Tab-separated table of C-alpha atoms and ligand atoms in Angstrom:
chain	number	residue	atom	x	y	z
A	1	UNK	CA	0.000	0.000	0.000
A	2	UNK	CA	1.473	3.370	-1.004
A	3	UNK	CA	2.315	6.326	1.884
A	4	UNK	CA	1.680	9.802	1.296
A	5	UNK	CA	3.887	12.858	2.264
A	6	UNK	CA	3.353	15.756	2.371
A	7	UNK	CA	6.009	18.493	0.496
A	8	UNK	CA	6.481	20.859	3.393
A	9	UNK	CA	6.869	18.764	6.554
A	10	UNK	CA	7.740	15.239	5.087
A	11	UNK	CA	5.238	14.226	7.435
A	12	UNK	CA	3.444	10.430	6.128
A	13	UNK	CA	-0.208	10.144	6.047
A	14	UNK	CA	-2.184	6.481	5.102
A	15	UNK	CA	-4.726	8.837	2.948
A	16	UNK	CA	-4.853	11.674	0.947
A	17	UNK	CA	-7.571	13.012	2.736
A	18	UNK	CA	-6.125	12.831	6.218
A	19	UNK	CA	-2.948	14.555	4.765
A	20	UNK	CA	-4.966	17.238	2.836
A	21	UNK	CA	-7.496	17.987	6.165
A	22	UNK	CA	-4.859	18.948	8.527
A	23	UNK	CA	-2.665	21.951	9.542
A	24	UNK	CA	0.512	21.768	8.316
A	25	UNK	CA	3.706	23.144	10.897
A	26	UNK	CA	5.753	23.544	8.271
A	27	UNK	CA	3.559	25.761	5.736
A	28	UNK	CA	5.488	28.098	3.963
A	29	UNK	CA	2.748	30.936	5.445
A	30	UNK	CA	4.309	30.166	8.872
A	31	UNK	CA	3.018	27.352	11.007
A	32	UNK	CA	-0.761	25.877	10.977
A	33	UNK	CA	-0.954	28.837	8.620
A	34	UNK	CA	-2.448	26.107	6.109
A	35	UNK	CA	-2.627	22.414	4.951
A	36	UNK	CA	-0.186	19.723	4.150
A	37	UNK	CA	0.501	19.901	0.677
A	38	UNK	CA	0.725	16.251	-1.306
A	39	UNK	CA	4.281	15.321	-2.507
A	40	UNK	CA	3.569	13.879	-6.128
A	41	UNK	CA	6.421	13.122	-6.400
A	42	UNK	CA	5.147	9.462	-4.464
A	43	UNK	CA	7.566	7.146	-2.049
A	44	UNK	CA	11.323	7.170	-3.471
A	45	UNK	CA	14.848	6.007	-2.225
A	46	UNK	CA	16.189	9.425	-2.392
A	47	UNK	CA	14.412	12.641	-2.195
A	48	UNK	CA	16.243	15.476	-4.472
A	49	UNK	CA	16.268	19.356	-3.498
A	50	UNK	CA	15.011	21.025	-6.815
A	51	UNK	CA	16.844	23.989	-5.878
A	52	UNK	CA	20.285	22.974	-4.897
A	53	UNK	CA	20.176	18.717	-5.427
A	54	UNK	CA	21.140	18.156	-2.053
A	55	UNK	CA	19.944	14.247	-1.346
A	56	UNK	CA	18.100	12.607	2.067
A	57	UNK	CA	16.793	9.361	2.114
A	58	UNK	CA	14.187	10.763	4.168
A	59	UNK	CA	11.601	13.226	2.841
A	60	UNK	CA	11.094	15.001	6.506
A	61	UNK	CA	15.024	15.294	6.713
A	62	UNK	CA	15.492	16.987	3.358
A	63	UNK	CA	12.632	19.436	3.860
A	64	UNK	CA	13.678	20.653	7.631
A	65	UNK	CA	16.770	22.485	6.622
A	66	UNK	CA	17.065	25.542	4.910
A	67	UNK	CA	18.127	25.549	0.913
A	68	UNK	CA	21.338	27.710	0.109
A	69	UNK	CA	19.470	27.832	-3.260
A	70	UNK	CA	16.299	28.888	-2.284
A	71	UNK	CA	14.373	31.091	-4.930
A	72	UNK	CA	13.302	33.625	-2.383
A	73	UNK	CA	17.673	33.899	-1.033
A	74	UNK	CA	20.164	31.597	0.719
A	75	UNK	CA	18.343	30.510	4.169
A	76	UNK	CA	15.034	31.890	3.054
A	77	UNK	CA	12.763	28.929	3.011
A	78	UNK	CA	13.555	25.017	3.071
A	79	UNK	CA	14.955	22.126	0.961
A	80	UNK	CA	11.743	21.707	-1.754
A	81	UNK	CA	11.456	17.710	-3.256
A	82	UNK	CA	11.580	17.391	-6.738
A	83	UNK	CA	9.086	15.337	-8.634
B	101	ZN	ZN1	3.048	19.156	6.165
B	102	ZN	ZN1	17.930	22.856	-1.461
């Protein structure tokens, strides 16, 4: 049975629904600020920064730490999965 993670916190939910109905602590509008977003990117090896291709095997490891590459300016937002 496939997981679901959402792209923010890395955190795995059973259902889309259950993922997509709760406050995510990790939105990019600040904490419970909005929902998890779905990762479509579905359950893989190695996650992959699409900013600056730094690897985790973990989806909520890659996404905690802040992306030297990030769009917005180094340390301005988080690690972001590619698909
Ligand atoms: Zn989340
Ligand atoms: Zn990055």
């Amino acid at each position: 049975m496939a997981n679901f993670y959402c792209e923010y916190c890395g955190q795995k939910f059973l259902t889309v629904q259950a993922l997509t109905n709760n406050p995510c602590m990790q939105h990019p509008n600040g904490p419970m600020k909005g929902k998890h977003k779905l990762y479509e990117g579905g359950e893989k090896a190695q996650y992959v920064c699409k900013y600056c291709g730094m690897k985790n095997s973990k989806l909520s490891s890659l996404v905690i730490n802040k992306c030297m590459k990030h769009p917005n300016g180094p340390m301005k937002g988080k690690h972001s999965p590619a698909l």
